[in-house]
XYZ file of C-alpha atoms in Angstrom:
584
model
C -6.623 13.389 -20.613
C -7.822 11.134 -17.842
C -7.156 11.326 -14.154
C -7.256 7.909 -12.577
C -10.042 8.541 -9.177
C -9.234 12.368 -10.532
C -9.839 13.793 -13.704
C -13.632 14.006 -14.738
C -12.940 12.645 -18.526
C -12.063 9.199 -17.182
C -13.999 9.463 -13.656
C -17.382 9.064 -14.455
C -16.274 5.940 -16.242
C -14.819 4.941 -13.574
C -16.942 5.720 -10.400
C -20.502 4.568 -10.508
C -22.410 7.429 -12.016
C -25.449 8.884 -10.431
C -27.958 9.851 -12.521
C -29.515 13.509 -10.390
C -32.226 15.733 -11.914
C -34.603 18.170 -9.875
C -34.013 21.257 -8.230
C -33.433 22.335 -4.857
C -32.519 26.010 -2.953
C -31.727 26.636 0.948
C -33.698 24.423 3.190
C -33.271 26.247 6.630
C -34.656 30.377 7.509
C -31.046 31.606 7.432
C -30.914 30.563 3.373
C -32.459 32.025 0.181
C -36.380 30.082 0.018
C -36.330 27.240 -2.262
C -36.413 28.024 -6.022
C -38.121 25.591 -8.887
C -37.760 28.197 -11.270
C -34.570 27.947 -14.010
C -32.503 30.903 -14.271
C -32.537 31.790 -17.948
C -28.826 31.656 -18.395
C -26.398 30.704 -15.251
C -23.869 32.577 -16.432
C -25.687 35.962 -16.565
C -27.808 35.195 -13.145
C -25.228 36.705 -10.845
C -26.385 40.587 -10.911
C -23.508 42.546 -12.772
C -21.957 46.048 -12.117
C -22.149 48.781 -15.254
C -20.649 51.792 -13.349
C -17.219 52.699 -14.174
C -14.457 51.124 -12.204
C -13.631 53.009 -8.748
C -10.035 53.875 -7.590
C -10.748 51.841 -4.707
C -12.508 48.726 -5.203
C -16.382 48.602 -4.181
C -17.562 46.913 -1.515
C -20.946 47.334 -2.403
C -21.309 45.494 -5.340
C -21.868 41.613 -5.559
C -18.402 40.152 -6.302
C -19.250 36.863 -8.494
C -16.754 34.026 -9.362
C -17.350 31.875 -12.307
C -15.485 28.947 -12.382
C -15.475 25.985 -15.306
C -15.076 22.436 -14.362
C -16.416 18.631 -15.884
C -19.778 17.660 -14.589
C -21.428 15.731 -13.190
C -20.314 17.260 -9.283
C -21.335 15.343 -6.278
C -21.494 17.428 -3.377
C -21.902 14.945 -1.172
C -18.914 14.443 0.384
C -19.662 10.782 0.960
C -20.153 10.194 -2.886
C -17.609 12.462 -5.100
C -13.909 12.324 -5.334
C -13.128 13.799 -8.832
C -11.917 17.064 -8.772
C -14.839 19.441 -8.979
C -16.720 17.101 -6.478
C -13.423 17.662 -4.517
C -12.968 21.471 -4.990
C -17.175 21.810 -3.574
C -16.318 19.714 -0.857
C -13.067 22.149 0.067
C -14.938 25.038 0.109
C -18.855 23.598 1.685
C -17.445 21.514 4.350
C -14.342 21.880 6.772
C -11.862 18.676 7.376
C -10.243 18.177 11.068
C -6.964 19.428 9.473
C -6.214 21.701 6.471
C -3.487 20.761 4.460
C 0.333 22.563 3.923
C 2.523 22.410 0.763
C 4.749 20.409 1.804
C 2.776 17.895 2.914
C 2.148 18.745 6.960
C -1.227 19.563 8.170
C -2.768 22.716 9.945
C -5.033 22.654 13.011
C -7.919 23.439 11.223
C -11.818 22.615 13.413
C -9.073 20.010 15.023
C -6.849 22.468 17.746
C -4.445 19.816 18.860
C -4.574 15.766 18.198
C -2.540 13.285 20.812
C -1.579 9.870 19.082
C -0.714 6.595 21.428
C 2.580 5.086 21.258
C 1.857 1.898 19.090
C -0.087 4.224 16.563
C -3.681 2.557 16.956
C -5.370 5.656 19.102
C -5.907 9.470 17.744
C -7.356 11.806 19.999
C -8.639 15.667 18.880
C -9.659 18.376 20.927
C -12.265 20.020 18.459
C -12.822 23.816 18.539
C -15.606 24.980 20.268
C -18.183 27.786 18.290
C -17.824 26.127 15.211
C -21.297 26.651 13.204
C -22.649 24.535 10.552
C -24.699 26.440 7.944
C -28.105 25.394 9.793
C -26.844 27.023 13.120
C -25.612 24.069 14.919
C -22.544 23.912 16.602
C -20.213 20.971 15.434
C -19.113 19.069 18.044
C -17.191 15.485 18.607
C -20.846 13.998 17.531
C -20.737 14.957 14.411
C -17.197 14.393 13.294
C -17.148 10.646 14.494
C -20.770 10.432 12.635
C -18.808 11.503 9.184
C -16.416 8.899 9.499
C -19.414 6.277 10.192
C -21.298 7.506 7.347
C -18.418 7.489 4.919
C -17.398 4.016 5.828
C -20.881 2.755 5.523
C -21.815 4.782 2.432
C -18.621 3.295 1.109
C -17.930 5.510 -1.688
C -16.110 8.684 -2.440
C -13.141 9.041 -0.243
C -13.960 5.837 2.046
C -11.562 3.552 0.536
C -8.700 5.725 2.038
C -9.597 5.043 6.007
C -11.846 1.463 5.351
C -8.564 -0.872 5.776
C -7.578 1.161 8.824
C -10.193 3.043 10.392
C -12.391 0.815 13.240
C -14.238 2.997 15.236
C -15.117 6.962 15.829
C -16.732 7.860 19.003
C -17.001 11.087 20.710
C -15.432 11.121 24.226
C -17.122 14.463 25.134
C -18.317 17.621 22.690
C -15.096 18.680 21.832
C -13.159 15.421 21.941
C -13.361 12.781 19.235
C -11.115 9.630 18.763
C -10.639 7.426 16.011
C -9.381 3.726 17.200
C -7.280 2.486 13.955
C -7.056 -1.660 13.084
C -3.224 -1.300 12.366
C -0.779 1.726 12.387
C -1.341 4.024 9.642
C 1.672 6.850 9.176
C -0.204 9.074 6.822
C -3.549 8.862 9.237
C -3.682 12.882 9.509
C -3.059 14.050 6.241
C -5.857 11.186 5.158
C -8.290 13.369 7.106
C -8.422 16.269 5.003
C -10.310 14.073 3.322
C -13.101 13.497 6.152
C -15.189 16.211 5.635
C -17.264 16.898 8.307
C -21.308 16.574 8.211
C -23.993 17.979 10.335
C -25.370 14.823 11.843
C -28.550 16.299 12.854
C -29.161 17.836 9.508
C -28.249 14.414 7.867
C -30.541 12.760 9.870
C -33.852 14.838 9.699
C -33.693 13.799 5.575
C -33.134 10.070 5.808
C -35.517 8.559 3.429
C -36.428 5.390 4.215
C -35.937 2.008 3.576
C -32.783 2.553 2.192
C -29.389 1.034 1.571
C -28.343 1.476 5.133
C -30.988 0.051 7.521
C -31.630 2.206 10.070
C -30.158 4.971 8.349
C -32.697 4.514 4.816
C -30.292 5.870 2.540
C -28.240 8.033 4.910
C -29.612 11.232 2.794
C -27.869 10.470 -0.077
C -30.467 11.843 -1.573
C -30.974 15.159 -0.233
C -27.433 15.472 -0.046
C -26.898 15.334 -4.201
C -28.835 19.233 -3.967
C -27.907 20.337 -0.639
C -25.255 20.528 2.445
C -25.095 20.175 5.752
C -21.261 21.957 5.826
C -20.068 24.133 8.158
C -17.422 25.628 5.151
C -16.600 29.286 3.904
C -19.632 28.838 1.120
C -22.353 26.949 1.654
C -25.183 25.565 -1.626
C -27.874 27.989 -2.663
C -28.628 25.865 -5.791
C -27.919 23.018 -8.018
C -29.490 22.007 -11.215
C -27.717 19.105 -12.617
C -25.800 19.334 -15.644
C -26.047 23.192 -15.710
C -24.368 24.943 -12.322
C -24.091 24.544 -8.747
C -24.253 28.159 -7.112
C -23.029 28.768 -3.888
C -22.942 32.118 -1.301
C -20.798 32.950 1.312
C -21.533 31.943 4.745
C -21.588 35.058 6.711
C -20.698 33.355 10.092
C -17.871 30.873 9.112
C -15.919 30.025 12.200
C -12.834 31.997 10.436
C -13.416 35.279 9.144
C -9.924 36.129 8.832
C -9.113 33.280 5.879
C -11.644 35.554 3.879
C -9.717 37.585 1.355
C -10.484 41.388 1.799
C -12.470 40.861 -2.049
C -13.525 37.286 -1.729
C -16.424 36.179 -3.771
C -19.802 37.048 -2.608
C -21.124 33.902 -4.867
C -19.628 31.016 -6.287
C -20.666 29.316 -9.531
C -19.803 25.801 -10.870
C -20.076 25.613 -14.486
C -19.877 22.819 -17.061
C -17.329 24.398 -19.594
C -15.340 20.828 -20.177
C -15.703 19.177 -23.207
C -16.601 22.644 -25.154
C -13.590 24.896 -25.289
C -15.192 27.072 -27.934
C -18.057 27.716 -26.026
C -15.726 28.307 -22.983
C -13.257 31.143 -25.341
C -16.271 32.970 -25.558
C -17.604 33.105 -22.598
C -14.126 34.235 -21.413
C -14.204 37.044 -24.300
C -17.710 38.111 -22.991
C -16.672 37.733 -19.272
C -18.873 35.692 -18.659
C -16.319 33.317 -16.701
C -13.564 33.765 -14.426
C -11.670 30.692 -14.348
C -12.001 28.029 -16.904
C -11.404 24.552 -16.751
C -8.273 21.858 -16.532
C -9.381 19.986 -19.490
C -8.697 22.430 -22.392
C -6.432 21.562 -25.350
C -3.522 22.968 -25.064
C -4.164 24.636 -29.108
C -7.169 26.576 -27.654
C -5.384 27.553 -24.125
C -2.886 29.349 -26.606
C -5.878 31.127 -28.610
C -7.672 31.591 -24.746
C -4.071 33.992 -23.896
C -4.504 35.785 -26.922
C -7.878 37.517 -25.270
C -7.349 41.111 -23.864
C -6.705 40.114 -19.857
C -6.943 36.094 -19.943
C -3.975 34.489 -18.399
C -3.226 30.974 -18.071
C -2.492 29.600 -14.630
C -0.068 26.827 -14.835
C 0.721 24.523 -11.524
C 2.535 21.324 -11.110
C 0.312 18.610 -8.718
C 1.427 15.374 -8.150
C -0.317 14.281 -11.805
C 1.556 11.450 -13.485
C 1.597 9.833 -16.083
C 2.568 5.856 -16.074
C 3.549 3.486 -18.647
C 2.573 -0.172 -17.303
C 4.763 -2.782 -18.263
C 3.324 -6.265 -17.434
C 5.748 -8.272 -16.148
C 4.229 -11.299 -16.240
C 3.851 -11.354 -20.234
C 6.425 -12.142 -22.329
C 8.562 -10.765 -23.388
C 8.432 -7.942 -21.046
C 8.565 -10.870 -17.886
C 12.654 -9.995 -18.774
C 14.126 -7.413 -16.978
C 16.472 -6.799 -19.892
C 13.846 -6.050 -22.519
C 11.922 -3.400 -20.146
C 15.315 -1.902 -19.563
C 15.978 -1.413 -23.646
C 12.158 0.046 -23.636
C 12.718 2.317 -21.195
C 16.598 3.784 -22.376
C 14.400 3.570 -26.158
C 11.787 5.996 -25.152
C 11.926 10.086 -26.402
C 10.551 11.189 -23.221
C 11.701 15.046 -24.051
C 8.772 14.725 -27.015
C 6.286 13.568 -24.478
C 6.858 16.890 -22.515
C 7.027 18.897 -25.857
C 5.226 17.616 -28.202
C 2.232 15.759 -26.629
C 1.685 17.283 -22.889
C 3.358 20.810 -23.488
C 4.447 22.285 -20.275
C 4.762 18.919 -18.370
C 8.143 18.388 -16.564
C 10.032 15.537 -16.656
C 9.319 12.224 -14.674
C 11.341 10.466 -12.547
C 10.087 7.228 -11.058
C 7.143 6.410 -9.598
C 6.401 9.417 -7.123
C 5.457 12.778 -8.449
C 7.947 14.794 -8.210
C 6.129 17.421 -5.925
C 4.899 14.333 -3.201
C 7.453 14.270 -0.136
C 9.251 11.330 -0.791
C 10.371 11.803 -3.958
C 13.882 10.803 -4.703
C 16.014 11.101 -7.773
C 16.446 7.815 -9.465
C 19.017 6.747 -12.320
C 18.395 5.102 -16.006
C 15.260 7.153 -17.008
C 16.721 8.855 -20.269
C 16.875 8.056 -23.796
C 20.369 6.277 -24.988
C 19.495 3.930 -28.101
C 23.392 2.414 -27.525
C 22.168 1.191 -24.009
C 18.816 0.329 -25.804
C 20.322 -1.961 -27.487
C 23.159 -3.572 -25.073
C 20.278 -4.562 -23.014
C 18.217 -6.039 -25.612
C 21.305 -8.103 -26.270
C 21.455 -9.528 -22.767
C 17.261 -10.734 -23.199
C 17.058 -13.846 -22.821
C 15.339 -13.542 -25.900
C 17.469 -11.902 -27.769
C 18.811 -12.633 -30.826
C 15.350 -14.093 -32.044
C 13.488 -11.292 -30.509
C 14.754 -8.671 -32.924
C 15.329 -11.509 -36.085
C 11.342 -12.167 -35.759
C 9.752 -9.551 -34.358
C 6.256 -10.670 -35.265
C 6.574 -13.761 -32.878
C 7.316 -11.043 -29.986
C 4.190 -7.997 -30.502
C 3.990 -6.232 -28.113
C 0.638 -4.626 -27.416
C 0.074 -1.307 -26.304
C -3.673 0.096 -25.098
C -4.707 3.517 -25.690
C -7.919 4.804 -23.869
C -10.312 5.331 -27.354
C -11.536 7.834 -24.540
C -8.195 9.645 -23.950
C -6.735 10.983 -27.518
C -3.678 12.527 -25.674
C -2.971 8.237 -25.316
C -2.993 7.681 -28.890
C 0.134 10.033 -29.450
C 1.858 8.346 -26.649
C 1.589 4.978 -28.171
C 2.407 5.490 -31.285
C 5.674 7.540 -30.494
C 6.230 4.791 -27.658
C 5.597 2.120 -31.086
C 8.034 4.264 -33.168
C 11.148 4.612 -30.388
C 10.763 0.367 -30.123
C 11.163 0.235 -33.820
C 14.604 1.896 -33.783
C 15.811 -0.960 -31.867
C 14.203 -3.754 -33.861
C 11.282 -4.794 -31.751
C 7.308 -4.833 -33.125
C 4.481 -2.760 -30.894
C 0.839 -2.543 -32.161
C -0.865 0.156 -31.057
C -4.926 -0.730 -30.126
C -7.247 1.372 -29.443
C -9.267 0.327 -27.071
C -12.610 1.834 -24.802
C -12.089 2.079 -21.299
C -14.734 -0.616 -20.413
C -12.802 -3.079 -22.092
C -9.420 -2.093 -20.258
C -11.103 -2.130 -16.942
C -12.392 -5.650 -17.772
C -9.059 -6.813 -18.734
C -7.383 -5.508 -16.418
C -8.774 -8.147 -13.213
C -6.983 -11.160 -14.487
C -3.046 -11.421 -15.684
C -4.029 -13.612 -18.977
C -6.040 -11.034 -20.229
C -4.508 -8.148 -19.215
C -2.437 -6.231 -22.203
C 1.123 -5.798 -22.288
C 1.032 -2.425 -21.997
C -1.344 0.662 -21.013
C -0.913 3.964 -19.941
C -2.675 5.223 -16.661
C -2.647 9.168 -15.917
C -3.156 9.104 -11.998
C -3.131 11.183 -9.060
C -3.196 10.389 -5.214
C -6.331 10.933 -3.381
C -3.893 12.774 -0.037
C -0.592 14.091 -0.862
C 1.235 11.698 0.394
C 3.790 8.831 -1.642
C 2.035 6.157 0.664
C -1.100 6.931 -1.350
C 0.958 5.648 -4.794
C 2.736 3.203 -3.389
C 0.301 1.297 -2.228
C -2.672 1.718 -5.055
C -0.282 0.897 -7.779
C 2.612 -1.622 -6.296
C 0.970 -3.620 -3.370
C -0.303 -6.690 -4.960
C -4.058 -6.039 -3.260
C -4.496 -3.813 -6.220
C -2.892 -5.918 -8.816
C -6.373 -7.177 -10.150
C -7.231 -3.350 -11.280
C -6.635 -1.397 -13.617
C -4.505 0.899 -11.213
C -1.336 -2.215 -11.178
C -1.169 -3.385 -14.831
C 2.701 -4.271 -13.946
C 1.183 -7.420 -11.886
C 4.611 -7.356 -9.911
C 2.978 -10.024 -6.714
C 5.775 -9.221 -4.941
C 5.097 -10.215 -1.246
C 8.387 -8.707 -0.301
C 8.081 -5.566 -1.562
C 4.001 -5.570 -0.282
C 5.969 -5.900 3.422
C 8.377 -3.456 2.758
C 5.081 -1.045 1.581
C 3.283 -2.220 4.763
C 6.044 -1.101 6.677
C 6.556 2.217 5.434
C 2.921 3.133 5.854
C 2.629 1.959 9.193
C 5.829 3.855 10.187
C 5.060 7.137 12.607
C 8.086 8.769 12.384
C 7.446 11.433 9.662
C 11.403 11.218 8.541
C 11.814 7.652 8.766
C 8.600 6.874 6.458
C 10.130 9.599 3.678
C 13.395 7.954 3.826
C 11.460 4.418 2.958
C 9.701 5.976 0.389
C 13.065 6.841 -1.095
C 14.419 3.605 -0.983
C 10.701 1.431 -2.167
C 10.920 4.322 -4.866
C 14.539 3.601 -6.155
C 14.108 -0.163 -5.862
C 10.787 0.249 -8.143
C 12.982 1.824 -10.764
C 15.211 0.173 -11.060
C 12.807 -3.029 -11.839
C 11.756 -1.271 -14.736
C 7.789 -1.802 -14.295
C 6.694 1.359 -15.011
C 7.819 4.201 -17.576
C 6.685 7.882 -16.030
C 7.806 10.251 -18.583
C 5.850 13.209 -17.216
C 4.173 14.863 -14.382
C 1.548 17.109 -15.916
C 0.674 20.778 -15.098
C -3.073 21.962 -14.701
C -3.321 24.560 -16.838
C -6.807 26.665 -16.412
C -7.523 30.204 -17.997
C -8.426 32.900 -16.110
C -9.328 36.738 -16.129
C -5.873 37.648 -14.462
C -7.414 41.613 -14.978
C -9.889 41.641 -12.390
C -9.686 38.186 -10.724
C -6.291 37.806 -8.362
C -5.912 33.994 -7.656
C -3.066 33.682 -5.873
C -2.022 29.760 -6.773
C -1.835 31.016 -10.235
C 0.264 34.743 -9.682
C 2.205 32.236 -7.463
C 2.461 28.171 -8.114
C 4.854 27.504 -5.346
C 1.578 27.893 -2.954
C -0.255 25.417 -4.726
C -0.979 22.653 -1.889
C -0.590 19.470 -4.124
C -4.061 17.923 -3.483
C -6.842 18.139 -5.806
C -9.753 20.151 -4.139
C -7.368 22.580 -2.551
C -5.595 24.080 -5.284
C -8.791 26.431 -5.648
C -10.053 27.396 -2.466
C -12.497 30.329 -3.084
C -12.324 32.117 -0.361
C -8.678 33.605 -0.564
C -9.876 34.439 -4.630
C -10.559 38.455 -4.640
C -12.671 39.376 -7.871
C -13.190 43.243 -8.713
C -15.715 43.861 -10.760
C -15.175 47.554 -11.389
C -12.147 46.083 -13.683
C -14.372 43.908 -15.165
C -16.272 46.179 -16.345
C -13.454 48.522 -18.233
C -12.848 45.525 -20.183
C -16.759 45.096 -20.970
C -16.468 49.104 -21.840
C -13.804 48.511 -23.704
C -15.134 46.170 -25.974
């Protein structure tokens, strides 16, 4: 599987990929002194309990979480945007606002926010006693100084708030505003992506000369081993390519969003790409909560182990069939409309991505703004009524071969290969000719920039960087992103880029869903883009003596990667780890 921006399969193809060795511990008197030295194995580092479980849990003993994910992880929230980068940032830094499920934001180091009548001004009162992990105090300073450095960094989650975002200044210490080029709608669910920085800490390890002028390189370095957060954990260590541990931060701002049992310490592990390795280190309990990014044959074998659950929970995770309409045949309405009504989607959600619920157009089902839609289902009778209305048609199913119809599959992404060749077989029961090719994801970001090169088909597995259907509607149908690979259905449709423009810019919370709706029902019915599926995460876990409570409970999931695991409302027991070690 790939995640377009999101899963870490595809993502380090896709971002540029920093290469980080070295080793770093605490930098300030309140941390652990630096370390050079390697722990022997990271997953047996944490110290472990051998006493017999108590009736009432212990709070003596060091509660350790575990936690599998695909490296590499970029801390810095300037440079990451996958989701273990993500997830670190979540729980090292605090955003402005903290996100809800259904797609409202909290006050979070934000108390209250004004917004001026045309949309352009936002104003925050920040809360006052806020400390960073050095000590500091975050003011207004330092949250304007994030957005600056993001924008100038220009990576990670920059490209969110670049086309809108003009200026941050602080207008005392606990007011910042944020002066916006045009009216953005979704401006303060964006900002749980603005993670705010100590500026002061940021500054004292500039190295210079450096990307950034003044700035050297804005401590991009530093930052790749340590934080300057103000979040729940904060870094104790990273050693690339082998764990990032974190500890709690005694005097976080909110002690009350601490479960009673919360984890003491926090480590990241590599476990993707080695599910064996990963099933025994859950048999040993040696991990707590594995990875998204195991096959779904081994998840099965995973359950089978005395106390492993699997947590399964829907996020807005599509998957998209790109139809380019600007290569024949698929240019005709008529032909996209007998692929479509041709497709088995009810084997893509059985057969290839078990678990996976239906998709309806081009919104994930759990984003506000989803709206049913009509013609998505499999009826070879309609298949073929259509076909007969192509303008291509009869000659188009008399000589196939004149008409191929080529579909890309990741050579990176297996999961792609099943989906084009049942998407080849359904087109052969109504006569027309699709060659599968594999193809490596270089290649199909290459192709992708112009429309003569770019294939007829491709499949894109993608999920928004803020839960909001803005997000989607604009990265895959506005025609600025039609020379990526995000917009292989090259629609250049200046009237639908307005209609876009306008729903993003709209303020009104109800009156921007209800234009989602309708820019959602007029994409489907265009017939760009197939979306037979909107995957679940599915992630093993020691459901004995770890209670997460997005997986005993999906419907609290908040549908934005990064959140979904927030570690400090995990409780671990390790007295019940331990009957299971005892047990054998």
């Amino acid at each position: 599987m790939y995640l377009d921006m999101a899963s870490k399969t595809l993502l380090a193809l896709i971002i540029v990929i920093i290469v980080i060795a070295g080793i770093a511990g605490y930098y300030l008197a309140t941390r652990p002194a630096p370390t050079t030295t390697t722990p022997t194995t990271p997953t047996t580092t944490p110290t472990e309990t051998t006493t017999s479980p108590a009736t009432t849990p212990s709070t003596e003993v060091k509660r350790i979480l575990r936690t599998g994910w695909a490296f590499p992880t970029y801390i810095d929230p300037a440079i990451g945007r996958d989701f273990s980068s993500a997830t670190a940032h979540t729980n090292i830094y605090d955003p402005l606002v903290w996100p809800t499920r259904n797609g409202s934001v909290k006050p979070w180091v934000a108390i209250n926010w004004t917004v001026s009548d045309d949309g352009l001004v936002w104003t925050f009162k920040i809360r006052p006693g806020i400390k960073f992990h050095s000590g500091r105090e975050l003011t207004a300073e330092d949250v304007a100084f994030s957005m600056k450095r993001l924008l100038t960094i220009g990576q990670g989650y920059a490209f969110i708030f670049e086309p809108y975002v003009e200026d941050a200044v602080a207008l005392d210490k606990y007011t910042v505003q944020f002066k916006l080029k045009k009216p953005f709608g979704p401006f303060l669910i964006a900002l749980t992506r603005l993670y705010i920085v100590d500026k002061e800490e940021v500054l004292a390890h500039i190295k210079k000369p450096g990307p950034y002028g003044e700035y050297g390189d804005f401590a991009t370095e530093w930052m790749l081993y340590h934080d300057a957060g103000s979040g729940p954990y904060m870094v104790a260590e990273v050693k690339p390519e082998e764990y990032i541990r974190l500890v709690k931060f005694e005097d976080y701002w909110n002690k009350e969003a601490f479960a009673p049992y919360a984890p003491d310490e926090v480590l990241m592990l590599p476990t993707a790409g080695n599910p064996a390795k990963e099933m025994a280190m859950l048999a040993k309990r040696e991990l707590e909560i594995g990875d998204a990014w195991v096959p779904y044959e081994m998840l099965a074998e995973m359950d089978k182990i005395e106390g492993v659950d699997i947590a399964e929970y829907v996020m807005p995770y599509a998957v998209y069939i790109m139809l380019n309409t600007k290569k024949p045949p698929l240019d005709d309405i008529h032909v996209r409309k007998a692929l479509a009504y041709a497709f088995d989607y009810d084997a893509v959600i059985k057969e290839i991505f078990p678990g996976a619920i239906k998709g309806e157009g081009p919104i994930p089902k759990v984003l506000p703004g989803w709206c049913p839609v009509d013609g998505y289902e499999r009826d070879l009778d309609k298949a073929i009524e259509e076909l007969k209305k192509s303008k291509y048609y009869p000659d188009i199913v008399q000589n196939p071969d004149k008409y191929v119809i080529e579909f890309w599959w990741v050579a990176e992404v297996p999961a792609e290969e099943k989906l084009a060749l049942l998407f080849a077989k359904c087109a052969s029961e109504i006569g027309l000719k699709v060659k599968v090719v594999k193809t490596p994801w270089s290649k199909v970001v290459e192709y992708s920039a112009k429309v003569e090169t770019s294939p007829h088909i491709f499949p894109l597995m993608n999920i928004p960087a803020y839960p909001d259907a803005a997000y989607t509607l604009e990265a895959k149908y506005h025609s600025s992103s039609a020379h990526t690979y995000v917009q292989n259905e090259w629609l250049l449709n200046e009237t639908l880029d307005k209609w876009i423009e306008s729903a993003i810019s709209e303020l009104d919370p109800e009156k921007r869903l209800q234009m989602y709706c309708e820019i959602h029902r007029y994409i489907a019915s265009i017939y760009v883009t197939i979306v037979p599926a909107n995957l679940k995460l599915m992630r093993p876990y020691q459901a004995y003596y770890v209670d997460w409570p997005q997986a005993r409970d999906p419907s609290t999931v908040i549908p934005e990667i990064g959140y979904e695991m927030v570690f400090r409302e995990i409780q671990v027991f390790p007295e019940k780890r331990a009957e299971l070690l005892q047990q054998g």
